[in-house]
Tab-separated table of C-alpha atoms in Angstrom:
chain	number	residue	atom	x	y	z
A	1	UNK	CA	0.140	0.138	0.136
A	2	UNK	CA	1.472	3.875	-0.776
A	3	UNK	CA	2.576	5.156	2.171
A	4	UNK	CA	0.076	8.489	1.754
A	5	UNK	CA	-2.691	6.031	1.753
A	6	UNK	CA	-1.256	4.724	5.073
A	7	UNK	CA	-0.849	8.482	6.179
A	8	UNK	CA	-4.617	9.157	5.238
A	9	UNK	CA	-6.096	6.317	6.600
A	10	UNK	CA	-4.577	6.674	10.099
A	11	UNK	CA	-5.439	10.409	10.366
A	12	UNK	CA	-9.018	9.474	9.450
A	13	UNK	CA	-8.785	6.457	12.363
A	14	UNK	CA	-7.535	9.256	14.575
A	15	UNK	CA	-10.529	11.657	13.999
A	16	UNK	CA	-12.758	9.036	13.919
A	17	UNK	CA	-11.747	6.975	16.900
A	18	UNK	CA	-13.341	8.434	20.285
A	19	UNK	CA	-10.161	6.598	22.433
A	20	UNK	CA	-7.023	7.354	21.300
A	21	UNK	CA	-4.713	6.641	18.701
A	22	UNK	CA	-0.761	6.176	18.864
A	23	UNK	CA	2.087	5.032	16.535
A	24	UNK	CA	5.775	4.892	16.726
A	25	UNK	CA	7.053	8.305	17.555
A	26	UNK	CA	4.216	9.599	19.243
A	27	UNK	CA	4.129	10.674	23.000
A	28	UNK	CA	2.826	7.714	25.002
A	29	UNK	CA	3.255	4.821	22.007
A	30	UNK	CA	5.952	3.161	24.755
A	31	UNK	CA	3.800	2.881	27.973
A	32	UNK	CA	0.854	1.758	25.629
A	33	UNK	CA	2.625	-1.008	24.068
A	34	UNK	CA	4.105	-2.403	27.353
A	35	UNK	CA	2.057	-5.185	28.657
A	36	UNK	CA	2.824	-7.619	32.383
A	37	UNK	CA	5.652	-9.683	31.013
A	38	UNK	CA	8.273	-7.134	30.852
A	39	UNK	CA	10.150	-9.972	28.101
A	40	UNK	CA	7.595	-8.982	25.859
A	41	UNK	CA	9.322	-5.792	23.619
A	42	UNK	CA	7.063	-5.736	20.716
A	43	UNK	CA	6.407	-2.541	18.104
A	44	UNK	CA	3.575	-2.431	17.089
A	45	UNK	CA	2.679	-0.341	13.738
A	46	UNK	CA	-0.649	1.194	15.475
A	47	UNK	CA	-2.149	0.966	18.934
A	48	UNK	CA	-6.267	1.830	19.266
A	49	UNK	CA	-7.414	2.573	22.354
A	50	UNK	CA	-11.146	1.799	21.795
A	51	UNK	CA	-13.578	3.409	24.401
A	52	UNK	CA	-16.803	1.247	22.808
A	53	UNK	CA	-18.209	-0.932	19.906
A	54	UNK	CA	-17.828	1.247	17.336
A	55	UNK	CA	-14.588	2.126	18.344
A	56	UNK	CA	-13.698	-1.659	18.097
A	57	UNK	CA	-15.538	-1.725	14.577
A	58	UNK	CA	-13.721	1.209	13.165
A	59	UNK	CA	-10.393	-0.018	14.316
A	60	UNK	CA	-10.305	-3.445	12.515
A	61	UNK	CA	-11.758	-2.042	9.700
A	62	UNK	CA	-9.046	0.068	9.513
A	63	UNK	CA	-6.418	-2.527	10.094
A	64	UNK	CA	-8.373	-4.940	7.192
A	65	UNK	CA	-7.906	-1.878	4.823
A	66	UNK	CA	-4.293	-1.386	5.742
A	67	UNK	CA	-3.722	-5.488	5.706
A	68	UNK	CA	-2.854	-5.241	9.424
A	69	UNK	CA	-2.964	-8.258	11.265
A	70	UNK	CA	-4.369	-7.633	14.390
A	71	UNK	CA	-3.324	-8.032	18.156
A	72	UNK	CA	-6.802	-8.131	20.982
A	73	UNK	CA	-5.213	-6.566	23.992
A	74	UNK	CA	-7.654	-7.023	27.361
A	75	UNK	CA	-5.798	-7.276	30.414
A	76	UNK	CA	-2.778	-7.555	28.941
A	77	UNK	CA	-1.989	-10.807	31.250
A	78	UNK	CA	-0.561	-13.232	28.939
A	79	UNK	CA	2.662	-14.278	29.593
A	80	UNK	CA	2.909	-14.801	25.314
A	81	UNK	CA	2.431	-11.463	24.803
A	82	UNK	CA	-0.546	-12.110	22.866
A	83	UNK	CA	-2.075	-8.543	23.540
A	84	UNK	CA	0.857	-7.132	20.998
A	85	UNK	CA	2.416	-8.031	18.179
A	86	UNK	CA	4.918	-6.552	15.813
A	87	UNK	CA	4.119	-4.408	12.810
A	88	UNK	CA	0.414	-4.830	13.410
A	89	UNK	CA	-2.443	-2.883	14.830
A	90	UNK	CA	-3.308	-3.528	18.265
A	91	UNK	CA	-7.116	-3.206	19.429
A	92	UNK	CA	-6.626	-1.746	23.186
A	93	UNK	CA	-9.610	-2.549	25.489
A	94	UNK	CA	-8.508	-1.331	28.459
A	95	UNK	CA	-10.874	1.294	28.523
A	96	UNK	CA	-13.477	-1.127	27.768
A	97	UNK	CA	-13.906	-2.384	31.442
A	98	UNK	CA	-17.709	-1.600	32.431
A	99	UNK	CA	-19.108	-4.685	34.519
A	100	UNK	CA	-22.713	-4.712	35.275
A	101	UNK	CA	-24.559	-7.360	37.271
A	102	UNK	CA	-27.914	-8.660	37.097
A	103	UNK	CA	-28.811	-9.915	40.414
A	104	UNK	CA	-32.074	-11.602	39.367
A	105	UNK	CA	-30.977	-13.129	37.037
A	106	UNK	CA	-27.573	-14.638	38.359
A	107	UNK	CA	-25.672	-12.821	35.467
A	108	UNK	CA	-22.848	-10.637	34.781
A	109	UNK	CA	-21.947	-8.836	31.209
A	110	UNK	CA	-17.743	-7.754	31.384
A	111	UNK	CA	-16.748	-5.422	28.715
A	112	UNK	CA	-13.746	-6.959	26.999
A	113	UNK	CA	-11.103	-4.620	28.986
A	114	UNK	CA	-12.724	-5.810	32.342
A	115	UNK	CA	-10.249	-7.620	34.599
A	116	UNK	CA	-10.759	-10.171	37.279
A	117	UNK	CA	-10.509	-6.965	39.906
A	118	UNK	CA	-13.373	-5.495	38.329
A	119	UNK	CA	-15.461	-8.644	38.101
A	120	UNK	CA	-15.101	-9.399	41.713
A	121	UNK	CA	-15.561	-5.803	42.907
A	122	UNK	CA	-19.129	-5.784	40.725
A	123	UNK	CA	-20.301	-9.027	41.947
A	124	UNK	CA	-19.335	-8.892	45.796
A	125	UNK	CA	-21.722	-6.595	46.735
A	126	UNK	CA	-24.466	-9.158	45.440
A	127	UNK	CA	-23.394	-11.971	47.416
A	128	UNK	CA	-22.322	-13.248	43.598
A	129	UNK	CA	-19.770	-14.704	42.128
A	130	UNK	CA	-18.219	-16.075	38.928
A	131	UNK	CA	-15.256	-17.936	38.721
A	132	UNK	CA	-12.266	-16.034	38.092
A	133	UNK	CA	-8.529	-16.963	37.786
A	134	UNK	CA	-5.561	-16.735	40.554
A	135	UNK	CA	-4.683	-13.434	39.987
A	136	UNK	CA	-7.073	-9.606	40.183
A	137	UNK	CA	-5.307	-8.260	37.368
A	138	UNK	CA	-6.130	-11.228	34.815
A	139	UNK	CA	-8.279	-10.118	31.823
A	140	UNK	CA	-11.778	-11.492	31.697
A	141	UNK	CA	-11.733	-12.161	28.358
A	142	UNK	CA	-8.793	-13.914	27.677
A	143	UNK	CA	-9.644	-16.023	30.632
A	144	UNK	CA	-12.774	-17.092	29.832
A	145	UNK	CA	-12.363	-17.703	26.444
A	146	UNK	CA	-9.398	-19.930	27.220
A	147	UNK	CA	-11.527	-22.159	29.748
A	148	UNK	CA	-10.844	-20.263	33.136
A	149	UNK	CA	-9.778	-22.523	36.050
A	150	UNK	CA	-9.500	-20.448	39.348
A	151	UNK	CA	-10.171	-20.984	42.986
A	152	UNK	CA	-13.895	-21.321	42.264
A	153	UNK	CA	-13.482	-23.927	40.163
A	154	UNK	CA	-14.384	-27.503	41.801
A	155	UNK	CA	-17.480	-25.330	43.771
A	156	UNK	CA	-18.998	-23.486	40.125
A	157	UNK	CA	-16.956	-25.203	37.114
A	158	UNK	CA	-14.678	-23.551	35.126
A	159	UNK	CA	-15.172	-19.838	33.218
A	160	UNK	CA	-16.294	-21.378	29.850
A	161	UNK	CA	-19.136	-23.857	31.547
A	162	UNK	CA	-20.806	-20.768	32.753
A	163	UNK	CA	-20.579	-18.732	29.682
A	164	UNK	CA	-23.805	-17.354	28.663
A	165	UNK	CA	-22.817	-15.009	25.824
A	166	UNK	CA	-20.445	-13.264	23.533
A	167	UNK	CA	-20.245	-9.778	21.642
A	168	UNK	CA	-17.804	-9.958	18.948
A	169	UNK	CA	-16.319	-8.001	16.576
A	170	UNK	CA	-15.476	-10.135	13.772
A	171	UNK	CA	-12.504	-9.970	11.090
A	172	UNK	CA	-14.380	-8.522	8.493
A	173	UNK	CA	-15.478	-5.358	11.198
A	174	UNK	CA	-19.293	-6.764	11.747
A	175	UNK	CA	-20.756	-7.346	15.182
A	176	UNK	CA	-21.916	-10.417	15.857
A	177	UNK	CA	-23.734	-12.150	19.010
A	178	UNK	CA	-22.909	-16.163	20.349
A	179	UNK	CA	-24.723	-18.179	22.400
A	180	UNK	CA	-26.146	-21.453	22.613
A	181	UNK	CA	-29.213	-20.536	20.540
A	182	UNK	CA	-26.975	-17.769	18.044
A	183	UNK	CA	-24.203	-18.752	16.149
A	184	UNK	CA	-23.884	-21.682	18.015
A	185	UNK	CA	-20.826	-23.121	16.090
A	186	UNK	CA	-18.943	-20.113	17.280
A	187	UNK	CA	-20.276	-20.194	20.588
A	188	UNK	CA	-18.885	-23.561	21.134
A	189	UNK	CA	-15.243	-22.758	19.951
A	190	UNK	CA	-15.097	-20.077	22.193
A	191	UNK	CA	-15.137	-22.392	24.746
A	192	UNK	CA	-11.741	-22.799	24.624
A	193	UNK	CA	-10.462	-21.606	21.741
A	194	UNK	CA	-9.792	-18.264	22.795
A	195	UNK	CA	-9.391	-15.284	20.850
A	196	UNK	CA	-8.764	-16.341	17.265
A	197	UNK	CA	-12.024	-15.589	15.956
A	198	UNK	CA	-12.274	-12.060	16.928
A	199	UNK	CA	-12.621	-9.559	19.452
A	200	UNK	CA	-14.780	-10.136	22.462
A	201	UNK	CA	-16.216	-6.757	23.340
A	202	UNK	CA	-18.320	-8.167	26.003
A	203	UNK	CA	-19.018	-11.530	27.794
A	204	UNK	CA	-22.255	-12.394	29.817
A	205	UNK	CA	-21.191	-15.145	32.824
A	206	UNK	CA	-23.753	-16.571	34.893
A	207	UNK	CA	-23.578	-16.460	38.712
A	208	UNK	CA	-23.024	-18.215	41.691
A	209	UNK	CA	-24.142	-17.198	45.398
A	210	UNK	CA	-21.226	-16.256	47.437
A	211	UNK	CA	-22.421	-14.892	50.539
A	212	UNK	CA	-19.933	-16.298	52.583
A	213	UNK	CA	-16.389	-17.341	51.888
A	214	UNK	CA	-13.063	-18.302	53.802
A	215	UNK	CA	-9.299	-19.066	53.382
A	216	UNK	CA	-6.368	-20.463	55.538
A	217	UNK	CA	-2.685	-19.287	54.631
A	218	UNK	CA	-0.330	-21.858	56.739
A	219	UNK	CA	3.448	-21.639	56.030
A	220	UNK	CA	6.137	-24.283	56.224
A	221	UNK	CA	9.686	-24.762	56.098
A	222	UNK	CA	10.798	-25.494	52.412
A	223	UNK	CA	11.967	-29.207	54.032
A	224	UNK	CA	8.259	-29.756	55.109
A	225	UNK	CA	7.370	-29.617	51.409
A	226	UNK	CA	6.482	-33.408	50.387
A	227	UNK	CA	4.329	-33.508	53.937
A	228	UNK	CA	2.512	-30.671	53.113
A	229	UNK	CA	1.843	-31.833	49.513
A	230	UNK	CA	0.308	-35.424	50.827
A	231	UNK	CA	-1.789	-33.280	53.672
A	232	UNK	CA	-2.728	-30.844	50.647
A	233	UNK	CA	-3.707	-34.110	49.116
A	234	UNK	CA	-5.654	-36.009	51.717
A	235	UNK	CA	-7.969	-32.436	52.184
A	236	UNK	CA	-8.809	-32.590	48.589
A	237	UNK	CA	-9.579	-36.347	48.835
A	238	UNK	CA	-11.731	-36.128	51.954
A	239	UNK	CA	-12.777	-32.563	51.673
A	240	UNK	CA	-16.339	-31.191	49.376
A	241	UNK	CA	-15.908	-29.663	46.204
A	242	UNK	CA	-16.129	-26.500	47.997
A	243	UNK	CA	-12.491	-26.782	49.221
A	244	UNK	CA	-9.640	-25.730	46.660
A	245	UNK	CA	-6.347	-23.825	47.043
A	246	UNK	CA	-2.963	-24.665	46.302
A	247	UNK	CA	0.095	-25.463	47.809
A	248	UNK	CA	2.890	-23.390	46.853
A	249	UNK	CA	6.638	-23.104	46.669
A	250	UNK	CA	8.041	-19.289	47.278
A	251	UNK	CA	11.435	-17.900	46.180
A	252	UNK	CA	10.977	-14.291	47.465
A	253	UNK	CA	11.961	-12.846	50.592
A	254	UNK	CA	12.486	-15.954	52.835
A	255	UNK	CA	11.640	-19.156	51.015
A	256	UNK	CA	9.524	-21.776	51.783
A	257	UNK	CA	6.310	-23.709	51.290
A	258	UNK	CA	2.501	-22.529	51.812
A	259	UNK	CA	-0.533	-24.193	51.628
A	260	UNK	CA	-3.795	-22.049	50.895
A	261	UNK	CA	-7.124	-23.771	51.176
A	262	UNK	CA	-10.000	-21.477	50.020
A	263	UNK	CA	-13.790	-22.545	50.956
A	264	UNK	CA	-17.092	-21.903	50.193
A	265	UNK	CA	-18.460	-21.535	53.014
A	266	UNK	CA	-17.969	-20.355	56.703
A	267	UNK	CA	-15.047	-20.884	58.904
A	268	UNK	CA	-16.563	-23.656	60.643
A	269	UNK	CA	-15.911	-25.562	57.721
A	270	UNK	CA	-13.166	-24.197	56.499
A	271	UNK	CA	-11.201	-25.423	59.720
A	272	UNK	CA	-12.606	-28.863	59.392
A	273	UNK	CA	-11.725	-29.329	55.859
A	274	UNK	CA	-7.852	-27.890	56.356
A	275	UNK	CA	-7.615	-30.359	59.826
A	276	UNK	CA	-4.900	-32.445	57.839
A	277	UNK	CA	-2.510	-29.076	56.967
A	278	UNK	CA	-3.452	-27.482	60.457
A	279	UNK	CA	-2.003	-30.741	62.083
A	280	UNK	CA	1.354	-30.485	60.581
A	281	UNK	CA	4.165	-27.907	62.314
A	282	UNK	CA	3.626	-24.674	60.658
A	283	UNK	CA	5.637	-20.999	61.374
A	284	UNK	CA	2.544	-18.896	60.221
A	285	UNK	CA	-0.671	-19.419	60.181
A	286	UNK	CA	-3.969	-16.603	58.891
A	287	UNK	CA	-7.534	-18.297	58.791
A	288	UNK	CA	-10.766	-16.645	58.730
A	289	UNK	CA	-13.302	-15.268	56.957
A	290	UNK	CA	-12.187	-13.196	53.847
A	291	UNK	CA	-13.843	-11.552	50.756
A	292	UNK	CA	-13.258	-13.840	47.605
A	293	UNK	CA	-11.147	-10.889	46.093
A	294	UNK	CA	-9.114	-10.483	48.531
A	295	UNK	CA	-8.269	-14.240	48.041
A	296	UNK	CA	-7.760	-13.043	44.008
A	297	UNK	CA	-5.190	-10.423	45.069
A	298	UNK	CA	-3.000	-12.262	47.405
A	299	UNK	CA	-0.904	-13.177	44.319
A	300	UNK	CA	-1.199	-10.345	42.630
A	301	UNK	CA	3.008	-8.748	41.199
A	302	UNK	CA	3.006	-5.515	39.315
A	303	UNK	CA	3.416	-5.389	35.795
A	304	UNK	CA	7.012	-5.179	34.037
A	305	UNK	CA	8.609	-8.010	35.650
A	306	UNK	CA	9.821	-10.993	33.444
A	307	UNK	CA	7.799	-13.799	33.056
A	308	UNK	CA	8.226	-17.390	31.955
A	309	UNK	CA	5.620	-20.064	32.951
A	310	UNK	CA	4.521	-23.202	32.285
A	311	UNK	CA	1.965	-26.186	33.302
A	312	UNK	CA	1.669	-29.705	33.339
A	313	UNK	CA	-1.695	-31.212	33.895
A	314	UNK	CA	-1.475	-34.699	36.174
A	315	UNK	CA	-3.968	-37.640	36.025
A	316	UNK	CA	-2.973	-38.388	39.419
A	317	UNK	CA	-0.430	-37.819	42.273
A	318	UNK	CA	1.163	-40.513	43.580
A	319	UNK	CA	3.980	-40.055	46.396
A	320	UNK	CA	6.325	-40.643	43.527
A	321	UNK	CA	4.827	-37.483	41.612
A	322	UNK	CA	5.004	-35.226	44.764
A	323	UNK	CA	8.420	-36.495	45.444
A	324	UNK	CA	9.446	-35.243	41.726
A	325	UNK	CA	7.241	-31.820	41.893
A	326	UNK	CA	8.684	-30.712	45.439
A	327	UNK	CA	12.148	-31.656	43.979
A	328	UNK	CA	11.485	-29.079	41.008
A	329	UNK	CA	11.646	-26.683	44.270
A	330	UNK	CA	15.129	-27.516	45.117
A	331	UNK	CA	16.048	-25.325	42.426
A	332	UNK	CA	14.277	-22.568	42.395
A	333	UNK	CA	16.038	-19.416	41.494
A	334	UNK	CA	16.568	-17.430	44.387
A	335	UNK	CA	15.834	-14.178	45.098
A	336	UNK	CA	13.280	-13.827	42.584
A	337	UNK	CA	9.739	-13.332	42.000
A	338	UNK	CA	9.323	-17.165	41.104
A	339	UNK	CA	6.861	-19.550	42.483
A	340	UNK	CA	5.978	-23.196	41.832
A	341	UNK	CA	1.756	-24.054	42.322
A	342	UNK	CA	0.076	-26.941	42.732
A	343	UNK	CA	-3.595	-27.137	42.096
A	344	UNK	CA	-6.507	-29.025	42.242
A	345	UNK	CA	-8.866	-29.770	39.952
A	346	UNK	CA	-11.927	-32.358	39.953
A	347	UNK	CA	-15.179	-31.426	41.262
A	348	UNK	CA	-17.453	-29.228	39.069
A	349	UNK	CA	-14.157	-28.526	36.595
A	350	UNK	CA	-14.631	-32.649	35.869
A	351	UNK	CA	-18.181	-32.717	36.102
A	352	UNK	CA	-18.739	-29.891	33.804
A	353	UNK	CA	-19.971	-30.053	30.014
A	354	UNK	CA	-17.588	-32.468	28.212
A	355	UNK	CA	-18.405	-30.893	25.103
A	356	UNK	CA	-16.169	-27.654	25.145
A	357	UNK	CA	-12.769	-28.146	23.476
A	358	UNK	CA	-11.114	-27.912	27.049
A	359	UNK	CA	-9.323	-31.113	27.291
A	360	UNK	CA	-8.281	-30.705	30.557
A	361	UNK	CA	-11.046	-31.295	32.236
A	362	UNK	CA	-10.692	-34.777	33.315
A	363	UNK	CA	-7.136	-34.191	34.778
A	364	UNK	CA	-7.060	-34.268	38.431
A	365	UNK	CA	-3.879	-31.460	39.416
A	366	UNK	CA	-2.480	-29.261	37.600
A	367	UNK	CA	1.755	-28.401	38.454
A	368	UNK	CA	2.137	-24.910	37.139
A	369	UNK	CA	5.666	-23.611	37.334
A	370	UNK	CA	6.166	-19.352	37.314
A	371	UNK	CA	9.234	-18.269	36.955
A	372	UNK	CA	9.243	-14.084	38.142
A	373	UNK	CA	12.476	-12.380	37.736
A	374	UNK	CA	13.903	-8.398	37.142
A	375	UNK	CA	17.098	-8.548	35.871
A	376	UNK	CA	17.710	-9.985	32.182
A	377	UNK	CA	20.802	-11.608	32.869
A	378	UNK	CA	18.952	-14.344	34.878
A	379	UNK	CA	16.753	-15.127	32.144
A	380	UNK	CA	18.650	-18.202	31.211
A	381	UNK	CA	18.816	-19.566	34.567
A	382	UNK	CA	15.560	-19.403	35.205
A	383	UNK	CA	13.463	-20.249	32.035
A	384	UNK	CA	15.599	-23.753	32.433
A	385	UNK	CA	14.236	-24.439	36.243
A	386	UNK	CA	10.889	-23.634	34.681
A	387	UNK	CA	11.462	-26.266	31.718
A	388	UNK	CA	13.363	-28.793	34.019
A	389	UNK	CA	10.319	-28.557	36.910
A	390	UNK	CA	7.868	-29.126	34.417
A	391	UNK	CA	9.830	-32.412	33.071
A	392	UNK	CA	10.455	-33.311	36.520
A	393	UNK	CA	6.413	-34.185	36.931
A	394	UNK	CA	5.400	-35.314	33.233
A	395	UNK	CA	6.016	-38.819	33.626
A	396	UNK	CA	2.117	-38.031	35.322
A	397	UNK	CA	0.791	-35.671	32.542
A	398	UNK	CA	-2.270	-36.608	30.893
A	399	UNK	CA	-0.731	-34.975	27.877
A	400	UNK	CA	-3.673	-32.157	28.170
A	401	UNK	CA	-2.141	-28.578	28.440
A	402	UNK	CA	-3.951	-25.450	30.032
A	403	UNK	CA	-2.971	-22.770	27.388
A	404	UNK	CA	-3.957	-19.933	29.632
A	405	UNK	CA	-1.263	-20.955	31.667
A	406	UNK	CA	1.495	-21.575	29.201
A	407	UNK	CA	3.836	-19.280	27.012
A	408	UNK	CA	4.411	-19.857	23.478
A	409	UNK	CA	5.481	-23.685	23.721
A	410	UNK	CA	5.074	-24.662	20.260
A	411	UNK	CA	2.274	-25.892	18.081
A	412	UNK	CA	1.901	-29.175	19.523
A	413	UNK	CA	1.267	-27.549	22.634
A	414	UNK	CA	-1.545	-25.689	21.296
A	415	UNK	CA	-3.049	-28.969	20.296
A	416	UNK	CA	-2.504	-30.500	23.262
A	417	UNK	CA	-4.808	-27.409	24.887
A	418	UNK	CA	-7.322	-27.343	22.110
A	419	UNK	CA	-7.793	-31.306	22.100
A	420	UNK	CA	-6.380	-33.608	19.354
A	421	UNK	CA	-10.363	-34.148	18.330
A	422	UNK	CA	-11.161	-31.140	17.953
A	423	UNK	CA	-8.621	-29.252	15.886
A	424	UNK	CA	-10.528	-30.152	12.715
A	425	UNK	CA	-13.688	-28.582	13.988
A	426	UNK	CA	-12.064	-25.446	15.450
A	427	UNK	CA	-10.224	-25.092	11.833
A	428	UNK	CA	-13.349	-24.815	9.840
A	429	UNK	CA	-14.776	-22.444	12.365
A	430	UNK	CA	-12.261	-20.714	11.957
A	431	UNK	CA	-11.698	-20.347	8.643
A	432	UNK	CA	-15.596	-19.482	8.659
A	433	UNK	CA	-14.894	-16.040	10.856
A	434	UNK	CA	-11.243	-15.035	10.205
A	435	UNK	CA	-10.160	-17.168	7.176
A	436	UNK	CA	-6.986	-14.590	6.982
A	437	UNK	CA	-6.087	-15.794	9.929
A	438	UNK	CA	-6.018	-11.689	11.142
A	439	UNK	CA	-6.078	-12.902	14.702
A	440	UNK	CA	-3.128	-15.047	15.083
A	441	UNK	CA	-1.120	-13.460	18.057
A	442	UNK	CA	-2.301	-15.732	20.519
A	443	UNK	CA	-2.250	-19.960	20.555
A	444	UNK	CA	-3.346	-20.194	16.774
A	445	UNK	CA	-6.068	-22.277	15.471
A	446	UNK	CA	-4.972	-21.857	11.507
A	447	UNK	CA	-8.267	-22.107	9.301
A	448	UNK	CA	-9.044	-25.061	7.381
């Protein structure tokens, strides 16, 4: 395309868009292109910070006119940097973060730029909640469309299981709605297929009653890791679906092992459920009623640090797997912000609808090594640790992948995250809605 035409189109976008437009060299461009993962340093051609659906349509049509690939930024929390691409148009939804609750219908509509924190703060006054992630800064759109596992999933199911409808701007710049009775094939693909099919400008989710929530956080010496994991395994084995949480190894400050037990209910039930962990000698304990939103913020970290994550979905957690997982913690790079999580699935995750492209549904546990650090000189050792920690528990893997929890690990891992049996169907949906693979800065599905 002639440079003069591109300049004219950009000038028209700046004039027509209600939001802001940034191009290289503009004041604010570098801040606008920065995402959560400080390792991602990409230079898009244009960043369109949209304020409503009409802005999104304008931006997408601009991108198509100039034959630009399009990245969609919601929370900007993708470890793979899905929200930004070199030479691309970034449709930035951060200013579209309104959350509207319908208490009578037990439903919530969240715009595409809303974070889990926005969602939780809106639903809490009504004694209602949706399955969110494990940090409050995650974007709702990417989280839900990728499946969505969080502290409440054993009680209420995956976030995608609670998806009622999606408002989408397609690669052709058209506004459509996907639901059980409207564009049902697209709706199916949005249950795990991620941002491959368009810009999700709003999502409607079913809510669940959560009048009381409680949690216990216990800290143990690092050497107690195997005993803590086995006790936590017993908590999940004997406890109700309302119980969840994780075991964590932490590398920042004073290294140690911690257990977080979450409970959909009051303190009395929490103490009963957490009994095996409370019985172990521990260095610190905090337990009692907490708001769900407070627990969501416990593991938050500032944006801009360097991140490399991975995950393995485990069929079971025998003692050998426990030892392997704890062995991985021994090599954690210290001192960094790195952490190693082990959390259960099961409950409403396992019993949820099996027709969607969420192949990790039948896994019992997820091992999630998370490398977080500041110094680029630590890149090699932290990434090596993440890879080694994952490899250590791979003998017990189901082969499935939680794509929300991993970076760019190659096309085979993407297929494992979507399910081999779903590949052809997803490719056909992609061909219908994005035949040119405009939306490719993601765990990508090729049009078939």
